Coordinates of C-alpha atoms in Angstrom, one line a residue:
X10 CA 0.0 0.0 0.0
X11 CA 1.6 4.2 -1.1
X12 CA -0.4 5.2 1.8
X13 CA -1.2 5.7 5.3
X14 CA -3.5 6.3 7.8
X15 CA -5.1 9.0 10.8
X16 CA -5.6 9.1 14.5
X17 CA -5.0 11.0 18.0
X18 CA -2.1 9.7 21.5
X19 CA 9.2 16.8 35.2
X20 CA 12.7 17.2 34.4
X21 CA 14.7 16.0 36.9
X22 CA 16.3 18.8 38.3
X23 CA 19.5 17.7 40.0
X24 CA 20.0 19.9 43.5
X25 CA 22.9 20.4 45.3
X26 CA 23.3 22.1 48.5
X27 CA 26.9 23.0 49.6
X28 CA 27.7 24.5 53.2
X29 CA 30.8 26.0 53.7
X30 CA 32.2 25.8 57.1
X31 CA 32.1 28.3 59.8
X32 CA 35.4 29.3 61.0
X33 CA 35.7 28.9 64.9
X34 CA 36.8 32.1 66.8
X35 CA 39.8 31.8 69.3
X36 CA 39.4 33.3 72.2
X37 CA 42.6 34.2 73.9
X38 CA 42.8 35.2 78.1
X39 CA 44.8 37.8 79.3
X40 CA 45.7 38.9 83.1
X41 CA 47.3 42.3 83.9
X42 CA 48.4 43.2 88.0
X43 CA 50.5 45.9 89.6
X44 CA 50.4 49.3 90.8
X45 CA 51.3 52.6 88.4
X46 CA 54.7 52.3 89.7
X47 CA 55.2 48.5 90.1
X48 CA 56.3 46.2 87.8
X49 CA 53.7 44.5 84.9
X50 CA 53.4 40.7 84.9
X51 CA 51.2 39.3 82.2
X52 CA 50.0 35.9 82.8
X53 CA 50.9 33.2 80.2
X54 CA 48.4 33.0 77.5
X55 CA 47.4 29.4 76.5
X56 CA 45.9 28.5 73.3
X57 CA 45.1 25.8 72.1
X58 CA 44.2 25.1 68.5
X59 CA 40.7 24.0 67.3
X60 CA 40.4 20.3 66.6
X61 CA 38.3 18.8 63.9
X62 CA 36.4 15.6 63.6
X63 CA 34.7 14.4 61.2
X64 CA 32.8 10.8 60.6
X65 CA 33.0 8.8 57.5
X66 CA 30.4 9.5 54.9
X67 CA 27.7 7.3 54.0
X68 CA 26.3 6.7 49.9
X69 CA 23.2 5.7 49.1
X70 CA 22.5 4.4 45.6
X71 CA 18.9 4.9 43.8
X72 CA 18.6 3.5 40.1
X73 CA 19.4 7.1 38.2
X74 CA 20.6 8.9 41.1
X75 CA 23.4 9.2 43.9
X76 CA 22.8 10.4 47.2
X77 CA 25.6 11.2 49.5
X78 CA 24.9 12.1 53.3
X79 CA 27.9 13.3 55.4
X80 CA 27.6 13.8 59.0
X81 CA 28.4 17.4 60.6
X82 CA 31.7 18.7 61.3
X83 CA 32.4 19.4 64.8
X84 CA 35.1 21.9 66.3
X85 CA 35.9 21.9 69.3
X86 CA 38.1 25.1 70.8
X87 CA 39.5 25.2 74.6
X88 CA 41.2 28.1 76.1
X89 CA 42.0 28.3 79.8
X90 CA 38.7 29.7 80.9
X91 CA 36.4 27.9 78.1
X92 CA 35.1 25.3 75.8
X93 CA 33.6 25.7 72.4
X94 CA 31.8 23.1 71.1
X95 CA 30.3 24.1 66.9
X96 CA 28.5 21.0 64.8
X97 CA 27.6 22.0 61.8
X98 CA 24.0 20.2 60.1
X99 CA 25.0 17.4 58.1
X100 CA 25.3 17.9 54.2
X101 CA 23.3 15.8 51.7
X102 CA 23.9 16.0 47.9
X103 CA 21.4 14.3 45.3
X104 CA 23.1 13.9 41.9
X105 CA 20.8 12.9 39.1
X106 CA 22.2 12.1 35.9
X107 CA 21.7 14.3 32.8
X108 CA 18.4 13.4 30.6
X109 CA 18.9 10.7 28.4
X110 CA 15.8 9.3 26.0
X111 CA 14.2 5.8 26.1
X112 CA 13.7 4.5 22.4
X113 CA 11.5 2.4 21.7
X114 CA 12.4 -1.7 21.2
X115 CA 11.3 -3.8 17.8
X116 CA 11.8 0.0 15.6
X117 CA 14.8 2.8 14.4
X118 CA 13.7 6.4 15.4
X119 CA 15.3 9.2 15.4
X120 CA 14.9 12.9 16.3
X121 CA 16.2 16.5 15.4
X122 CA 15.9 19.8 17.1
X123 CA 17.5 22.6 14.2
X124 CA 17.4 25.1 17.0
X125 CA 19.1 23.3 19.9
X126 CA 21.7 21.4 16.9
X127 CA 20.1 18.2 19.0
X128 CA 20.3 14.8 16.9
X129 CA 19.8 11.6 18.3
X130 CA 19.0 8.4 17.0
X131 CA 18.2 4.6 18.2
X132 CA 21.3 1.9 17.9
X133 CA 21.5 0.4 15.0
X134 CA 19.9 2.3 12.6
X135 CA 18.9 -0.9 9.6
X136 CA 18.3 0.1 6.2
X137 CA 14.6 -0.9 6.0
X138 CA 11.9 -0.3 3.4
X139 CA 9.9 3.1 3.8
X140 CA 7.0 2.8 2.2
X141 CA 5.1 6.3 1.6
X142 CA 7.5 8.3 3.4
X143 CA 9.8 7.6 0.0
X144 CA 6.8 10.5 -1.4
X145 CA 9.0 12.9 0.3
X146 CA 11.7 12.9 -1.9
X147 CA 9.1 12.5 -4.6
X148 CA 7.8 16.3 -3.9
X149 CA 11.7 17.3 -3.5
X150 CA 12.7 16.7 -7.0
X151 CA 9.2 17.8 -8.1
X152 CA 9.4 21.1 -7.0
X153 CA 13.2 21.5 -8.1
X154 CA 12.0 21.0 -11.0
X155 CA 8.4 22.6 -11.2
X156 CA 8.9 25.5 -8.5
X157 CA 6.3 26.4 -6.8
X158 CA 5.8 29.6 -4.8
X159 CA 3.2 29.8 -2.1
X160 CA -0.5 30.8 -3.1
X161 CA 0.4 29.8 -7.1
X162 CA -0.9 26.9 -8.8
X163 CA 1.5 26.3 -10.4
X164 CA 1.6 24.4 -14.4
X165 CA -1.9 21.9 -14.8
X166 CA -2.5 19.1 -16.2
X167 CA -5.3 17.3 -18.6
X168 CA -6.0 13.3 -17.3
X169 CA -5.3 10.8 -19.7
X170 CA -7.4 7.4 -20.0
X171 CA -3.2 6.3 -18.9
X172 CA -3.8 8.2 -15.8
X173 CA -7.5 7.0 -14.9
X174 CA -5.8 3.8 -15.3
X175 CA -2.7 4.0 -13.3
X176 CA -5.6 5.1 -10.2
X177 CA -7.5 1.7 -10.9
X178 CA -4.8 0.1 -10.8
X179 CA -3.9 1.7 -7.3
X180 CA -7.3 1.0 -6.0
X181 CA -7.1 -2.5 -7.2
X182 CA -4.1 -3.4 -5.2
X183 CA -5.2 -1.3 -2.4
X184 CA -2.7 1.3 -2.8
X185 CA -3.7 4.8 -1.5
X186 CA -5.2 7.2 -4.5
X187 CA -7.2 10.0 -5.1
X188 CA -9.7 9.7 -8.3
X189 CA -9.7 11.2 -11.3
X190 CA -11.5 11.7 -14.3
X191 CA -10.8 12.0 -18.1
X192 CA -10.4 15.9 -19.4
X193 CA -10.0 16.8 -16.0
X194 CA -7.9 19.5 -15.7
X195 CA -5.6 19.6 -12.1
X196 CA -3.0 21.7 -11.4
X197 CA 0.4 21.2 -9.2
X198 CA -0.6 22.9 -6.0
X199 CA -4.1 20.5 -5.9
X200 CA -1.3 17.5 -7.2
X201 CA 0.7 18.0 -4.2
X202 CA -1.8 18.6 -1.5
X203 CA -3.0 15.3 -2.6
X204 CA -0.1 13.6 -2.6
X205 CA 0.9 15.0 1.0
X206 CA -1.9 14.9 3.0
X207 CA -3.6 11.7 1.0
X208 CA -0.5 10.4 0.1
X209 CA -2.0 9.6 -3.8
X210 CA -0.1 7.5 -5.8
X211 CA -1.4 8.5 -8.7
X212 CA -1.2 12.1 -8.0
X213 CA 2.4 11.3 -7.6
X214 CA 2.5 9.6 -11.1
X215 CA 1.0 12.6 -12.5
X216 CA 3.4 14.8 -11.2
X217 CA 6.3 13.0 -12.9
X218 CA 4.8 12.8 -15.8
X219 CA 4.3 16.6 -15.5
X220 CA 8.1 17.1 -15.0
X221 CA 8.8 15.6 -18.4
X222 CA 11.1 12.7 -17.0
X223 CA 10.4 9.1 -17.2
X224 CA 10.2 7.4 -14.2
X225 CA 13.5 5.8 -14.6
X226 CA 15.1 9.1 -14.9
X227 CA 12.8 10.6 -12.0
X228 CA 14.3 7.9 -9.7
X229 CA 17.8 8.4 -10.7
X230 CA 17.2 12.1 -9.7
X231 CA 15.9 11.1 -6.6
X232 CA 19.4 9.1 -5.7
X233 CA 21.3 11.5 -7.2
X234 CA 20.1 14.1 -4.6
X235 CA 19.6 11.5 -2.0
X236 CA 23.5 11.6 -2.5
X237 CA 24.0 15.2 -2.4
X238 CA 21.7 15.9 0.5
X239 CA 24.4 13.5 2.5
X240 CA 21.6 10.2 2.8
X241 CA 24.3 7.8 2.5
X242 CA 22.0 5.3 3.5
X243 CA 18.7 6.0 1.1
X244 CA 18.2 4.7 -2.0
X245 CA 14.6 4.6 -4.3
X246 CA 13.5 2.2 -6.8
X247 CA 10.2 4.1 -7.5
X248 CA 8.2 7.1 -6.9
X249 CA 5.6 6.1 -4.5
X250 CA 7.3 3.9 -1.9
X251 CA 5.2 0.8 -2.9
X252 CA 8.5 -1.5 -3.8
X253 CA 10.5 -2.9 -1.2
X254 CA 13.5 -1.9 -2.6
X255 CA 13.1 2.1 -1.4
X256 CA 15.0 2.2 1.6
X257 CA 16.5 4.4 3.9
X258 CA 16.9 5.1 8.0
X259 CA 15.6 7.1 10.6
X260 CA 18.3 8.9 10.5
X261 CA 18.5 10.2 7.1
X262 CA 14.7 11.0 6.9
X263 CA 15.0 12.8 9.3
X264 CA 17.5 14.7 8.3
X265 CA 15.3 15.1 4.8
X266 CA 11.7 16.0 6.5
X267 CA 13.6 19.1 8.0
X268 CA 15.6 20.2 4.1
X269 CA 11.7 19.8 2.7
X270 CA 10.0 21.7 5.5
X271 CA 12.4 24.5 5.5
X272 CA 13.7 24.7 2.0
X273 CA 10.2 24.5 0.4
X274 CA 8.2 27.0 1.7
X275 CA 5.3 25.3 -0.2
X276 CA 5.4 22.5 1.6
X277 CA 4.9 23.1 5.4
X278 CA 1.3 25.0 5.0
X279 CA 0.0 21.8 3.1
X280 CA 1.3 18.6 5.3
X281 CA -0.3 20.7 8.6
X282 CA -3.9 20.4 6.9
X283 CA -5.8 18.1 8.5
X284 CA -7.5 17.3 5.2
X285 CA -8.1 18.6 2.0
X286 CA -10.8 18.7 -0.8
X287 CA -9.9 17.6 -4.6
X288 CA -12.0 18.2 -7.7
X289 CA -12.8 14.4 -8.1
X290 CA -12.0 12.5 -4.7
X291 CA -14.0 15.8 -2.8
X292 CA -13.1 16.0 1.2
X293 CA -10.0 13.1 1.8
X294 CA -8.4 13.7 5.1
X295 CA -4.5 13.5 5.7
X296 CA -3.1 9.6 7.1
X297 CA -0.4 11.6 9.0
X298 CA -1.3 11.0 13.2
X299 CA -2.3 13.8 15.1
X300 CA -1.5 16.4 12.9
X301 CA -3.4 19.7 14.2
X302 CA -3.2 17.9 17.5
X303 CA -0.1 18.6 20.2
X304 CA 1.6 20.9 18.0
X305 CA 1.8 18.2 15.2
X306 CA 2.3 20.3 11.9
X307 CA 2.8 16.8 10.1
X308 CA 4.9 15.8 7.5
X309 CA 4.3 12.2 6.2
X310 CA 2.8 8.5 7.1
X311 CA 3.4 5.4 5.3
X312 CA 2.7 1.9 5.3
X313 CA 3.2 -1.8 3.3
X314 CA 3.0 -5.4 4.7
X315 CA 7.2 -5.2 4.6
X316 CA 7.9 -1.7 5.8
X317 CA 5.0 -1.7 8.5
X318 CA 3.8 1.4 9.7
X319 CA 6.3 4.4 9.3
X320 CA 5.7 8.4 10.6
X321 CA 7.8 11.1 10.1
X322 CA 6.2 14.0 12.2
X323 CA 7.4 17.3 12.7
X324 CA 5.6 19.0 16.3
X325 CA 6.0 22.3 17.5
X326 CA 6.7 23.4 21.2
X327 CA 6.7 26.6 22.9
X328 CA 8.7 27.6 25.8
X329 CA 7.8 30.3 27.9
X330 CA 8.1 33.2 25.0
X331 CA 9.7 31.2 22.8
X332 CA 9.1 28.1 20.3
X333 CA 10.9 25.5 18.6
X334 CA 10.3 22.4 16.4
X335 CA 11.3 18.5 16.4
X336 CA 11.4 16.6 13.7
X337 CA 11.1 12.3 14.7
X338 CA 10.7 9.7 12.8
X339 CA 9.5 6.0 13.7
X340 CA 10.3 2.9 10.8
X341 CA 9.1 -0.4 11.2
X342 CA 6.0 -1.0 13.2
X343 CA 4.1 -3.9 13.2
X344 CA 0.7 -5.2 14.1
X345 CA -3.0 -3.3 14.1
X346 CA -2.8 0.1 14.0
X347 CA 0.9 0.4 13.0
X348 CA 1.2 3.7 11.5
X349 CA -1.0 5.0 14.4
X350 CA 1.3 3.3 16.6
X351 CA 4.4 5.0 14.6
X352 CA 2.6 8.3 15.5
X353 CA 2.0 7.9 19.3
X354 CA 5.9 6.6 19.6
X355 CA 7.4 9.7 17.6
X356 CA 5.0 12.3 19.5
X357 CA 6.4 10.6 22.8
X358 CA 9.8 11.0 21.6
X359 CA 9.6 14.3 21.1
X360 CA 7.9 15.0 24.2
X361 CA 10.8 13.4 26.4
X362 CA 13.0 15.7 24.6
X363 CA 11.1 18.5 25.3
X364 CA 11.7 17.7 29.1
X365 CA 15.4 18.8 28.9
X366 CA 14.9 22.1 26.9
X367 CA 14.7 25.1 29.1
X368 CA 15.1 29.0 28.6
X369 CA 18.8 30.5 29.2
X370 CA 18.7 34.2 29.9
X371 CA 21.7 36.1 29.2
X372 CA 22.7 40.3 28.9
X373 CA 22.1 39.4 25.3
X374 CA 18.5 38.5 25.6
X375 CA 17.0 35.0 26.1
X376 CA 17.6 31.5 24.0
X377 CA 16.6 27.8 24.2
X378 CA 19.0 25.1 25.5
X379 CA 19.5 21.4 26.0
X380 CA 19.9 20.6 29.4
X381 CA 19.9 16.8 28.9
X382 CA 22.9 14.4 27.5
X383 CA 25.3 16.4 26.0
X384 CA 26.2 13.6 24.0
X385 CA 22.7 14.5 21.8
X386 CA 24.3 18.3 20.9
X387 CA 26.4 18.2 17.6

């Protein structure tokens, strides 16, 4: 199937407290005698210096954090006339290791945060089949080579009986479309609202043809700037995602959902619509989970019986006066409801990572940072 499918799913603050020790006073005696003519005498002056004890410490362990309790320092000062007992409270220090995130088991993910130069990723990251999400790369070449500005239409198109056959073909094999009709006439913008939010195979066809490539050559533009965009580990064998042979990881596609989003103007007002409405099809709603939910501004779903379900979901967060935006994907989930379940796991994802952001202020104003792992920060 091209397709995919809808639905809906406190930072630890480590404290330490740190007492610095009182100094003892030392009090010194002195005795004067004698009349205004008679010889002084001053009375030796003894003084003996403070002495310190101090017990062992004691560590308590707690899976994720370290406590550490020492006892009070006492100090004990004696002069001739006097005693001078000081304890000071005892001292307890709570370390809690920096925020780390828990992937989830049986799929790759990965996440990146532009702002915070945050990229993290699950271990091993498999080349596996993609499914729909290959459509990305699909709109990427398309608009390199149709450029579309925001509000245009962009060049249109007449459908063929070839492309009213290519979409019963696709319903046939249950792959995702959009209908058409002959002598209709559709132009890009409706082509790739289509293809985004309904993920339309034969939308995506059309688009090709619209380019003036076959598909062949389409595809070898799509690894050619697979290659240039630095996915060393992507690679398409068609423009819809349906073979098993388009494959790539989390990684990468990640990497890719943030060029198209922020490259492509174009493209980030249509994958946040929650639906759209096409001259033939009418209303079709978007397969992408949660989107206009959470702060979930999209981009793309996917599914097939060998790639299972497969999100790439870009969510925006705000903290305190300011805002930023993750991009996370999730491959290779399996079972009922597996690009739903792709969903919920990205949106979770991003919200752990959210739990280590926090504002810095500074005389130059305020800005986000990563207070988790630094080994995330690149």
């Amino acid at each position: 199937m091209r397709g995919t499918r809808h639905v809906g799913v406190g930072v630890a603050v480590a404290v330490a407290l740190t007492l610095v020790p009182l100094t003892g006073a030392v009090l010194e005696g002195r005795a004067t005698a004698g009349g205004a003519s008679g010889p002084t005498t001053t009375s030796p002056t003894t003084t003996t210096s403070p002495t310190t004890t101090i017990v062992g410490t004691t560590t308590t362990t707690i899976p994720g954090t370290t406590t550490t309790t020492t006892p009070g320092e006492t100090t004990t000062t004696t002069t001739p006339s006097s005693t001078t007992t000081s304890t000071l409270p005892p001292t307890t220090t709570t370390t809690i290791p920096p925020l780390t995130i828990s992937w989830p088991t049986g799929v790759s993910a990965a996440i990146y945060v532009p702002d915070l130069a945050l990229v993290a990723s699950s271990s091993p990251q498999p080349r596996v089949p993609i499914a729909s999400i290959t459509k990305m790369m699909t709109t990427w070449v398309v608009l390199h080579r149709l450029p579309l500005a925001r509000g245009a239409t962009g060049p249109c198109h007449v459908v063929t009986p070839h492309d009213l056959a290519i979409f019963h073909n696709d319903l046939a094999t249950d792959q995702s479309n959009a209908a058409v009709a002959v002598g209709e006439r559709i132009c890009e913008s409706t082509l790739l609202r289509g293809l985004l939010v309904h993920s339309a195979g034969d939308f995506a066809e059309i688009l090709v043809e619209m380019t003036g490539l076959s598909d062949a050559r389409f595809v070898a533009v799509m690894n050619r700037d697979a290659a240039v965009l630095g996915l060393r580990s992507t690679h398409y064998v068609d423009v819809t995602g349906i073979g098993p042979g388009d494959r790539s990881t989390a990684l990468d596609q990640v990497h890719l959902a943030d060029v198209l989003m922020s490259q492509e103007p174009v493209v980030a007002p249509i994958v946040t619509l929650p639906w759209v409405r096409l001259p033939v099809a009418g209303i079709v709603s978007s397969y992408t989970p949660y989107v206009g939910q959470g702060g979930v501004v999209g981009v793309k779903s996917g599914y097939t019986n060998v790639a299972g379900g497969c999100d790439v979901m870009a969510v925006n967060f705000v903290v305190g006066a300011l805002s930023y935006r993750a991009y996370v994907v999730v491959l290779g989930v399996v079972g009922p409801n597996a690009i739903v379940r792709s969903g919920t796991l990205a949106l979770g994802i991003a919200r752990q990572v959210r739990l280590g952001v926090r504002v810095a202020r500074t005389t130059a104003g305020s800005h986000l940072v990563w207070t988790g792992s630094p080994a995330y920060l690149h």
